[in-house]
């Protein structure tokens, strides 16, 4: 059985968190972009068969359900699903046949369809989902010509499964071929291949130099990948998906890029929800006394401290900008409405200064940190 066929035998718990984030995000995202009155295109480049052998829906079915519901409210939509494996493609074709939304289901390498997607992207609001099964399946620049449409004012967003741990394991496994006397051979063809996957050379130092724990190296790899994505997307956030809370290594980092701060706040909400669901399942549901780690306790005072800290580095800024920046600096931790409450309280207590009273949310109010004595 191939890796891909095996993968769809049953949905693994960590895949539920990944799908949960996708599903949770799509509902408010679609409601919002439907207002633009442009066709909405969702592309799933690594679609799989649409349904797992245990009956659980895969990403194309999750996407189609959300597209159908916004289509019923009058939006023009298109689902574009690509699967390379011929057996899985047949199943995908069957599983999507009666879904009653406009869609294109294609067999082959997603790179074959980039021109077709790019043409469609001219007139559409586009969401791209990239969920490879191994890190080498996706080169960093594969979708470049679609992301570049951002320069022409198009709305393009991408949710990418960056297989950080898989990346790290794979390149560590090459050490005896790419390191000579402990020196990395920068021009070695294998090194060049992994540069193309990572979108740069930052991984070389992260993996092979310095004194650092392996989990820190993996976190730094994910950070490097996110930073590279910022050449196209103004805002990028990521969420480490784990199997068990105490696992040293995440399965991967789900990484999202958008030009719109509203989209980042929606995705943050989806990631906060996934994190809290995970923590509930590990430490709260079925326990007489909740026993989650201190950093998982939702603490309104900590949210206040976070917005004050952000304000100190940001200086005078609009309410909304402060909230978005606090989100980027504390991703997957508090929702936008929790940050709003924190800002209100901080203004009322004098920990932040504003031209608003802080009694109600005013996204256009100016906020700044008090002068230090
Ligand atoms: C991790 S699975 C996707 C799971 C799917 N997103 C879901 O949640 O149901 C990756 C899939 O991508 C397919 N695949 C791998 N390389 C591909 C490529 N270059 N183009 C299209 N599909 C590819 C694999 O056969 C596999 O079915």
JSON list of N, CA, C and O and ligand atoms in Angstrom, two decimals, residues 4-5 7-8 11 15 18-19 22 44-52 57-60 62 82-85 88 108-111 129-134 137 161 163, ligand 1:
[
{"chain": "A", "resi": 4, "resn": "UNK", "atom": "N", "xyz": [0.15, 7.26, 0.56]},
{"chain": "A", "resi": 4, "resn": "UNK", "atom": "CA", "xyz": [-1.09, 8.02, 0.40]},
{"chain": "A", "resi": 4, "resn": "UNK", "atom": "C", "xyz": [-2.31, 7.14, 0.68]},
{"chain": "A", "resi": 4, "resn": "UNK", "atom": "O", "xyz": [-3.22, 7.54, 1.41]},
{"chain": "A", "resi": 5, "resn": "UNK", "atom": "N", "xyz": [-2.31, 5.89, 0.14]},
{"chain": "A", "resi": 5, "resn": "UNK", "atom": "CA", "xyz": [-3.47, 5.01, 0.38]},
{"chain": "A", "resi": 5, "resn": "UNK", "atom": "C", "xyz": [-3.60, 4.71, 1.87]},
{"chain": "A", "resi": 5, "resn": "UNK", "atom": "O", "xyz": [-4.68, 4.72, 2.44]},
{"chain": "A", "resi": 7, "resn": "UNK", "atom": "N", "xyz": [-2.56, 6.55, 4.33]},
{"chain": "A", "resi": 7, "resn": "UNK", "atom": "CA", "xyz": [-2.95, 7.77, 5.04]},
{"chain": "A", "resi": 7, "resn": "UNK", "atom": "C", "xyz": [-4.47, 7.86, 5.21]},
{"chain": "A", "resi": 7, "resn": "UNK", "atom": "O", "xyz": [-4.98, 8.33, 6.21]},
{"chain": "A", "resi": 8, "resn": "UNK", "atom": "N", "xyz": [-5.19, 7.42, 4.19]},
{"chain": "A", "resi": 8, "resn": "UNK", "atom": "CA", "xyz": [-6.65, 7.61, 4.21]},
{"chain": "A", "resi": 8, "resn": "UNK", "atom": "C", "xyz": [-7.40, 6.44, 4.82]},
{"chain": "A", "resi": 8, "resn": "UNK", "atom": "O", "xyz": [-8.62, 6.38, 4.75]},
{"chain": "A", "resi": 11, "resn": "UNK", "atom": "N", "xyz": [-8.88, 8.59, 9.77]},
{"chain": "A", "resi": 11, "resn": "UNK", "atom": "CA", "xyz": [-8.42, 9.95, 10.05]},
{"chain": "A", "resi": 11, "resn": "UNK", "atom": "C", "xyz": [-7.74, 9.97, 11.42]},
{"chain": "A", "resi": 11, "resn": "UNK", "atom": "O", "xyz": [-8.33, 9.56, 12.42]},
{"chain": "A", "resi": 15, "resn": "UNK", "atom": "N", "xyz": [-5.04, 15.03, 12.40]},
{"chain": "A", "resi": 15, "resn": "UNK", "atom": "CA", "xyz": [-5.67, 15.51, 11.16]},
{"chain": "A", "resi": 15, "resn": "UNK", "atom": "C", "xyz": [-7.00, 16.19, 11.48]},
{"chain": "A", "resi": 15, "resn": "UNK", "atom": "O", "xyz": [-7.43, 17.09, 10.76]},
{"chain": "A", "resi": 18, "resn": "UNK", "atom": "N", "xyz": [-6.30, 19.78, 12.16]},
{"chain": "A", "resi": 18, "resn": "UNK", "atom": "CA", "xyz": [-6.00, 20.48, 10.90]},
{"chain": "A", "resi": 18, "resn": "UNK", "atom": "C", "xyz": [-7.31, 20.76, 10.15]},
{"chain": "A", "resi": 18, "resn": "UNK", "atom": "O", "xyz": [-7.57, 21.90, 9.74]},
{"chain": "A", "resi": 19, "resn": "UNK", "atom": "N", "xyz": [-8.13, 19.74, 10.02]},
{"chain": "A", "resi": 19, "resn": "UNK", "atom": "CA", "xyz": [-9.41, 19.92, 9.31]},
{"chain": "A", "resi": 19, "resn": "UNK", "atom": "C", "xyz": [-10.32, 20.88, 10.06]},
{"chain": "A", "resi": 19, "resn": "UNK", "atom": "O", "xyz": [-11.07, 21.64, 9.46]},
{"chain": "A", "resi": 22, "resn": "UNK", "atom": "N", "xyz": [-9.37, 24.39, 9.22]},
{"chain": "A", "resi": 22, "resn": "UNK", "atom": "CA", "xyz": [-9.84, 24.73, 7.87]},
{"chain": "A", "resi": 22, "resn": "UNK", "atom": "C", "xyz": [-11.35, 25.01, 7.90]},
{"chain": "A", "resi": 22, "resn": "UNK", "atom": "O", "xyz": [-11.81, 26.04, 7.41]},
{"chain": "A", "resi": 44, "resn": "UNK", "atom": "N", "xyz": [-7.74, 23.02, -3.71]},
{"chain": "A", "resi": 44, "resn": "UNK", "atom": "CA", "xyz": [-7.13, 22.04, -2.81]},
{"chain": "A", "resi": 44, "resn": "UNK", "atom": "C", "xyz": [-6.14, 21.25, -3.67]},
{"chain": "A", "resi": 44, "resn": "UNK", "atom": "O", "xyz": [-6.53, 20.37, -4.44]},
{"chain": "A", "resi": 45, "resn": "UNK", "atom": "N", "xyz": [-4.85, 21.60, -3.56]},
{"chain": "A", "resi": 45, "resn": "UNK", "atom": "CA", "xyz": [-3.84, 21.02, -4.47]},
{"chain": "A", "resi": 45, "resn": "UNK", "atom": "C", "xyz": [-3.47, 19.59, -4.12]},
{"chain": "A", "resi": 45, "resn": "UNK", "atom": "O", "xyz": [-2.91, 18.88, -4.94]},
{"chain": "A", "resi": 46, "resn": "UNK", "atom": "N", "xyz": [-3.70, 19.19, -2.87]},
{"chain": "A", "resi": 46, "resn": "UNK", "atom": "CA", "xyz": [-3.37, 17.82, -2.44]},
{"chain": "A", "resi": 46, "resn": "UNK", "atom": "C", "xyz": [-4.66, 17.23, -1.87]},
{"chain": "A", "resi": 46, "resn": "UNK", "atom": "O", "xyz": [-4.79, 17.02, -0.67]},
{"chain": "A", "resi": 47, "resn": "UNK", "atom": "N", "xyz": [-5.60, 16.95, -2.75]},
{"chain": "A", "resi": 47, "resn": "UNK", "atom": "CA", "xyz": [-6.98, 16.75, -2.29]},
{"chain": "A", "resi": 47, "resn": "UNK", "atom": "C", "xyz": [-7.23, 15.41, -1.59]},
{"chain": "A", "resi": 47, "resn": "UNK", "atom": "O", "xyz": [-8.07, 15.32, -0.70]},
{"chain": "A", "resi": 48, "resn": "UNK", "atom": "N", "xyz": [-6.52, 14.34, -2.01]},
{"chain": "A", "resi": 48, "resn": "UNK", "atom": "CA", "xyz": [-6.87, 13.02, -1.48]},
{"chain": "A", "resi": 48, "resn": "UNK", "atom": "C", "xyz": [-8.21, 12.58, -2.06]},
{"chain": "A", "resi": 48, "resn": "UNK", "atom": "O", "xyz": [-8.74, 13.19, -2.99]},
{"chain": "A", "resi": 49, "resn": "UNK", "atom": "N", "xyz": [-8.82, 11.52, -1.48]},
{"chain": "A", "resi": 49, "resn": "UNK", "atom": "CA", "xyz": [-10.03, 10.95, -2.06]},
{"chain": "A", "resi": 49, "resn": "UNK", "atom": "C", "xyz": [-11.33, 11.63, -1.64]},
{"chain": "A", "resi": 49, "resn": "UNK", "atom": "O", "xyz": [-12.40, 11.25, -2.10]},
{"chain": "A", "resi": 50, "resn": "UNK", "atom": "N", "xyz": [-11.24, 12.60, -0.72]},
{"chain": "A", "resi": 50, "resn": "UNK", "atom": "CA", "xyz": [-12.47, 13.28, -0.28]},
{"chain": "A", "resi": 50, "resn": "UNK", "atom": "C", "xyz": [-13.09, 12.64, 0.95]},
{"chain": "A", "resi": 50, "resn": "UNK", "atom": "O", "xyz": [-13.78, 13.30, 1.72]},
{"chain": "A", "resi": 51, "resn": "UNK", "atom": "N", "xyz": [-12.87, 11.34, 1.11]},
{"chain": "A", "resi": 51, "resn": "UNK", "atom": "CA", "xyz": [-13.43, 10.68, 2.29]},
{"chain": "A", "resi": 51, "resn": "UNK", "atom": "C", "xyz": [-12.44, 9.61, 2.75]},
{"chain": "A", "resi": 51, "resn": "UNK", "atom": "O", "xyz": [-11.87, 8.89, 1.93]},
{"chain": "A", "resi": 52, "resn": "UNK", "atom": "N", "xyz": [-12.26, 9.51, 4.07]},
{"chain": "A", "resi": 52, "resn": "UNK", "atom": "CA", "xyz": [-11.38, 8.48, 4.63]},
{"chain": "A", "resi": 52, "resn": "UNK", "atom": "C", "xyz": [-12.14, 7.14, 4.65]},
{"chain": "A", "resi": 52, "resn": "UNK", "atom": "O", "xyz": [-13.38, 7.13, 4.58]},
{"chain": "A", "resi": 57, "resn": "UNK", "atom": "N", "xyz": [-14.97, 12.88, 6.62]},
{"chain": "A", "resi": 57, "resn": "UNK", "atom": "CA", "xyz": [-14.76, 13.68, 5.41]},
{"chain": "A", "resi": 57, "resn": "UNK", "atom": "C", "xyz": [-13.32, 14.17, 5.29]},
{"chain": "A", "resi": 57, "resn": "UNK", "atom": "O", "xyz": [-12.68, 14.49, 6.28]},
{"chain": "A", "resi": 58, "resn": "UNK", "atom": "N", "xyz": [-12.81, 14.20, 4.08]},
{"chain": "A", "resi": 58, "resn": "UNK", "atom": "CA", "xyz": [-11.50, 14.79, 3.80]},
{"chain": "A", "resi": 58, "resn": "UNK", "atom": "C", "xyz": [-11.69, 16.25, 3.37]},
{"chain": "A", "resi": 58, "resn": "UNK", "atom": "O", "xyz": [-12.82, 16.73, 3.24]},
{"chain": "A", "resi": 59, "resn": "UNK", "atom": "N", "xyz": [-10.56, 16.91, 3.09]},
{"chain": "A", "resi": 59, "resn": "UNK", "atom": "CA", "xyz": [-10.65, 18.36, 2.84]},
{"chain": "A", "resi": 59, "resn": "UNK", "atom": "C", "xyz": [-11.58, 18.74, 1.67]},
{"chain": "A", "resi": 59, "resn": "UNK", "atom": "O", "xyz": [-12.31, 19.73, 1.78]},
{"chain": "A", "resi": 60, "resn": "UNK", "atom": "N", "xyz": [-11.64, 17.99, 0.54]},
{"chain": "A", "resi": 60, "resn": "UNK", "atom": "CA", "xyz": [-12.54, 18.45, -0.54]},
{"chain": "A", "resi": 60, "resn": "UNK", "atom": "C", "xyz": [-14.01, 18.45, -0.11]},
{"chain": "A", "resi": 60, "resn": "UNK", "atom": "O", "xyz": [-14.77, 19.33, -0.53]},
{"chain": "A", "resi": 62, "resn": "UNK", "atom": "N", "xyz": [-15.06, 18.86, 3.06]},
{"chain": "A", "resi": 62, "resn": "UNK", "atom": "CA", "xyz": [-15.20, 19.96, 4.04]},
{"chain": "A", "resi": 62, "resn": "UNK", "atom": "C", "xyz": [-15.36, 21.28, 3.28]},
{"chain": "A", "resi": 62, "resn": "UNK", "atom": "O", "xyz": [-16.24, 22.10, 3.58]},
{"chain": "A", "resi": 82, "resn": "UNK", "atom": "N", "xyz": [-7.36, 18.71, -6.80]},
{"chain": "A", "resi": 82, "resn": "UNK", "atom": "CA", "xyz": [-6.36, 17.99, -7.60]},
{"chain": "A", "resi": 82, "resn": "UNK", "atom": "C", "xyz": [-5.79, 16.83, -6.78]},
{"chain": "A", "resi": 82, "resn": "UNK", "atom": "O", "xyz": [-5.40, 17.01, -5.62]},
{"chain": "A", "resi": 83, "resn": "UNK", "atom": "N", "xyz": [-5.71, 15.68, -7.40]},
{"chain": "A", "resi": 83, "resn": "UNK", "atom": "CA", "xyz": [-5.11, 14.52, -6.74]},
{"chain": "A", "resi": 83, "resn": "UNK", "atom": "C", "xyz": [-4.25, 13.76, -7.74]},
{"chain": "A", "resi": 83, "resn": "UNK", "atom": "O", "xyz": [-4.67, 13.48, -8.85]},
{"chain": "A", "resi": 84, "resn": "UNK", "atom": "N", "xyz": [-3.03, 13.45, -7.30]},
{"chain": "A", "resi": 84, "resn": "UNK", "atom": "CA", "xyz": [-2.07, 12.82, -8.21]},
{"chain": "A", "resi": 84, "resn": "UNK", "atom": "C", "xyz": [-2.29, 11.31, -8.35]},
{"chain": "A", "resi": 84, "resn": "UNK", "atom": "O", "xyz": [-2.24, 10.78, -9.46]},
{"chain": "A", "resi": 85, "resn": "UNK", "atom": "N", "xyz": [-2.55, 10.65, -7.25]},
{"chain": "A", "resi": 85, "resn": "UNK", "atom": "CA", "xyz": [-2.64, 9.19, -7.26]},
{"chain": "A", "resi": 85, "resn": "UNK", "atom": "C", "xyz": [-3.91, 8.75, -8.02]},
{"chain": "A", "resi": 85, "resn": "UNK", "atom": "O", "xyz": [-5.02, 9.16, -7.67]},
{"chain": "A", "resi": 88, "resn": "UNK", "atom": "N", "xyz": [-6.71, 7.16, -5.84]},
{"chain": "A", "resi": 88, "resn": "UNK", "atom": "CA", "xyz": [-7.37, 8.16, -4.97]},
{"chain": "A", "resi": 88, "resn": "UNK", "atom": "C", "xyz": [-8.18, 9.15, -5.80]},
{"chain": "A", "resi": 88, "resn": "UNK", "atom": "O", "xyz": [-9.25, 9.60, -5.38]},
{"chain": "A", "resi": 108, "resn": "UNK", "atom": "N", "xyz": [-3.53, 14.30, -11.44]},
{"chain": "A", "resi": 108, "resn": "UNK", "atom": "CA", "xyz": [-2.14, 14.57, -11.83]},
{"chain": "A", "resi": 108, "resn": "UNK", "atom": "C", "xyz": [-1.45, 15.45, -10.79]},
{"chain": "A", "resi": 108, "resn": "UNK", "atom": "O", "xyz": [-1.98, 15.73, -9.72]},
{"chain": "A", "resi": 109, "resn": "UNK", "atom": "N", "xyz": [-0.25, 15.88, -11.18]},
{"chain": "A", "resi": 109, "resn": "UNK", "atom": "CA", "xyz": [0.54, 16.76, -10.32]},
{"chain": "A", "resi": 109, "resn": "UNK", "atom": "C", "xyz": [-0.11, 18.16, -10.35]},
{"chain": "A", "resi": 109, "resn": "UNK", "atom": "O", "xyz": [-0.41, 18.66, -11.44]},
{"chain": "A", "resi": 110, "resn": "UNK", "atom": "N", "xyz": [-0.28, 18.76, -9.19]},
{"chain": "A", "resi": 110, "resn": "UNK", "atom": "CA", "xyz": [-0.97, 20.07, -9.16]},
{"chain": "A", "resi": 110, "resn": "UNK", "atom": "C", "xyz": [-0.25, 21.11, -10.03]},
{"chain": "A", "resi": 110, "resn": "UNK", "atom": "O", "xyz": [-0.87, 22.06, -10.51]},
{"chain": "A", "resi": 111, "resn": "UNK", "atom": "N", "xyz": [1.06, 20.89, -10.26]},
{"chain": "A", "resi": 111, "resn": "UNK", "atom": "CA", "xyz": [1.81, 21.90, -11.04]},
{"chain": "A", "resi": 111, "resn": "UNK", "atom": "C", "xyz": [1.30, 21.98, -12.48]},
{"chain": "A", "resi": 111, "resn": "UNK", "atom": "O", "xyz": [1.41, 23.01, -13.11]},
{"chain": "A", "resi": 129, "resn": "UNK", "atom": "N", "xyz": [-5.33, 25.75, -0.54]},
{"chain": "A", "resi": 129, "resn": "UNK", "atom": "CA", "xyz": [-5.00, 24.84, 0.55]},
{"chain": "A", "resi": 129, "resn": "UNK", "atom": "C", "xyz": [-3.92, 23.88, 0.07]},
{"chain": "A", "resi": 129, "resn": "UNK", "atom": "O", "xyz": [-4.10, 23.20, -0.96]},
{"chain": "A", "resi": 130, "resn": "UNK", "atom": "N", "xyz": [-2.80, 23.83, 0.79]},
{"chain": "A", "resi": 130, "resn": "UNK", "atom": "CA", "xyz": [-1.67, 22.99, 0.40]},
{"chain": "A", "resi": 130, "resn": "UNK", "atom": "C", "xyz": [-1.34, 22.03, 1.54]},
{"chain": "A", "resi": 130, "resn": "UNK", "atom": "O", "xyz": [-0.78, 22.44, 2.56]},
{"chain": "A", "resi": 131, "resn": "UNK", "atom": "N", "xyz": [-1.71, 20.80, 1.35]},
{"chain": "A", "resi": 131, "resn": "UNK", "atom": "CA", "xyz": [-1.58, 19.81, 2.43]},
{"chain": "A", "resi": 131, "resn": "UNK", "atom": "C", "xyz": [-0.84, 18.57, 1.93]},
{"chain": "A", "resi": 131, "resn": "UNK", "atom": "O", "xyz": [-1.44, 17.52, 1.69]},
{"chain": "A", "resi": 132, "resn": "UNK", "atom": "N", "xyz": [0.49, 18.70, 1.73]},
{"chain": "A", "resi": 132, "resn": "UNK", "atom": "CA", "xyz": [1.24, 17.56, 1.17]},
{"chain": "A", "resi": 132, "resn": "UNK", "atom": "C", "xyz": [1.36, 16.42, 2.18]},
{"chain": "A", "resi": 132, "resn": "UNK", "atom": "O", "xyz": [1.12, 16.60, 3.38]},
{"chain": "A", "resi": 133, "resn": "UNK", "atom": "N", "xyz": [1.79, 15.29, 1.67]},
{"chain": "A", "resi": 133, "resn": "UNK", "atom": "CA", "xyz": [1.95, 14.13, 2.56]},
{"chain": "A", "resi": 133, "resn": "UNK", "atom": "C", "xyz": [3.39, 13.99, 3.02]},
{"chain": "A", "resi": 133, "resn": "UNK", "atom": "O", "xyz": [3.69, 13.40, 4.03]},
{"chain": "A", "resi": 134, "resn": "UNK", "atom": "N", "xyz": [4.31, 14.56, 2.25]},
{"chain": "A", "resi": 134, "resn": "UNK", "atom": "CA", "xyz": [5.72, 14.63, 2.70]},
{"chain": "A", "resi": 134, "resn": "UNK", "atom": "C", "xyz": [6.31, 15.98, 2.28]},
{"chain": "A", "resi": 134, "resn": "UNK", "atom": "O", "xyz": [5.85, 16.56, 1.27]},
{"chain": "A", "resi": 137, "resn": "UNK", "atom": "N", "xyz": [7.09, 17.14, -1.31]},
{"chain": "A", "resi": 137, "resn": "UNK", "atom": "CA", "xyz": [6.01, 17.26, -2.31]},
{"chain": "A", "resi": 137, "resn": "UNK", "atom": "C", "xyz": [5.72, 18.70, -2.70]},
{"chain": "A", "resi": 137, "resn": "UNK", "atom": "O", "xyz": [5.00, 18.94, -3.67]},
{"chain": "A", "resi": 161, "resn": "UNK", "atom": "N", "xyz": [0.34, 23.35, 4.98]},
{"chain": "A", "resi": 161, "resn": "UNK", "atom": "CA", "xyz": [0.85, 22.43, 5.98]},
{"chain": "A", "resi": 161, "resn": "UNK", "atom": "C", "xyz": [2.36, 22.36, 5.78]},
{"chain": "A", "resi": 161, "resn": "UNK", "atom": "O", "xyz": [2.84, 21.64, 4.91]},
{"chain": "A", "resi": 163, "resn": "UNK", "atom": "N", "xyz": [5.59, 20.91, 6.78]},
{"chain": "A", "resi": 163, "resn": "UNK", "atom": "CA", "xyz": [5.92, 19.68, 7.53]},
{"chain": "A", "resi": 163, "resn": "UNK", "atom": "C", "xyz": [7.28, 19.86, 8.19]},
{"chain": "A", "resi": 163, "resn": "UNK", "atom": "O", "xyz": [8.30, 19.25, 7.79]},
{"chain": "B", "resi": 1, "resn": "LIG", "atom": "C1", "xyz": [-1.94, 14.60, 3.17]},
{"chain": "B", "resi": 1, "resn": "LIG", "atom": "S1", "xyz": [-2.83, 14.04, 1.80]},
{"chain": "B", "resi": 1, "resn": "LIG", "atom": "C2", "xyz": [-4.12, 15.22, 1.66]},
{"chain": "B", "resi": 1, "resn": "LIG", "atom": "C3", "xyz": [-5.22, 15.04, 2.62]},
{"chain": "B", "resi": 1, "resn": "LIG", "atom": "C4", "xyz": [-6.38, 15.92, 2.34]},
{"chain": "B", "resi": 1, "resn": "LIG", "atom": "N1", "xyz": [-6.00, 17.33, 2.38]},
{"chain": "B", "resi": 1, "resn": "LIG", "atom": "C5", "xyz": [-7.47, 15.68, 3.36]},
{"chain": "B", "resi": 1, "resn": "LIG", "atom": "O1", "xyz": [-7.44, 16.32, 4.43]},
{"chain": "B", "resi": 1, "resn": "LIG", "atom": "O2", "xyz": [-8.35, 14.89, 3.10]},
{"chain": "B", "resi": 1, "resn": "LIG", "atom": "C6", "xyz": [-1.86, 14.45, 0.42]},
{"chain": "B", "resi": 1, "resn": "LIG", "atom": "C7", "xyz": [-2.45, 13.97, -0.91]},
{"chain": "B", "resi": 1, "resn": "LIG", "atom": "O3", "xyz": [-1.78, 14.65, -1.97]},
{"chain": "B", "resi": 1, "resn": "LIG", "atom": "C8", "xyz": [-1.52, 13.73, -3.02]},
{"chain": "B", "resi": 1, "resn": "LIG", "atom": "N2", "xyz": [-0.36, 14.28, -3.76]},
{"chain": "B", "resi": 1, "resn": "LIG", "atom": "C9", "xyz": [0.96, 14.14, -3.49]},
{"chain": "B", "resi": 1, "resn": "LIG", "atom": "N3", "xyz": [1.70, 14.86, -4.37]},
{"chain": "B", "resi": 1, "resn": "LIG", "atom": "C10", "xyz": [0.83, 15.49, -5.19]},
{"chain": "B", "resi": 1, "resn": "LIG", "atom": "C11", "xyz": [0.98, 16.39, -6.28]},
{"chain": "B", "resi": 1, "resn": "LIG", "atom": "N4", "xyz": [2.19, 16.77, -6.71]},
{"chain": "B", "resi": 1, "resn": "LIG", "atom": "N5", "xyz": [-0.13, 16.86, -6.90]},
{"chain": "B", "resi": 1, "resn": "LIG", "atom": "C12", "xyz": [-1.36, 16.48, -6.47]},
{"chain": "B", "resi": 1, "resn": "LIG", "atom": "N6", "xyz": [-1.57, 15.61, -5.45]},
{"chain": "B", "resi": 1, "resn": "LIG", "atom": "C13", "xyz": [-0.49, 15.12, -4.81]},
{"chain": "B", "resi": 1, "resn": "LIG", "atom": "C14", "xyz": [-1.29, 12.42, -2.32]},
{"chain": "B", "resi": 1, "resn": "LIG", "atom": "O4", "xyz": [-1.55, 11.33, -3.20]},
{"chain": "B", "resi": 1, "resn": "LIG", "atom": "C15", "xyz": [-2.29, 12.49, -1.18]},
{"chain": "B", "resi": 1, "resn": "LIG", "atom": "O5", "xyz": [-3.52, 11.95, -1.54]}
]
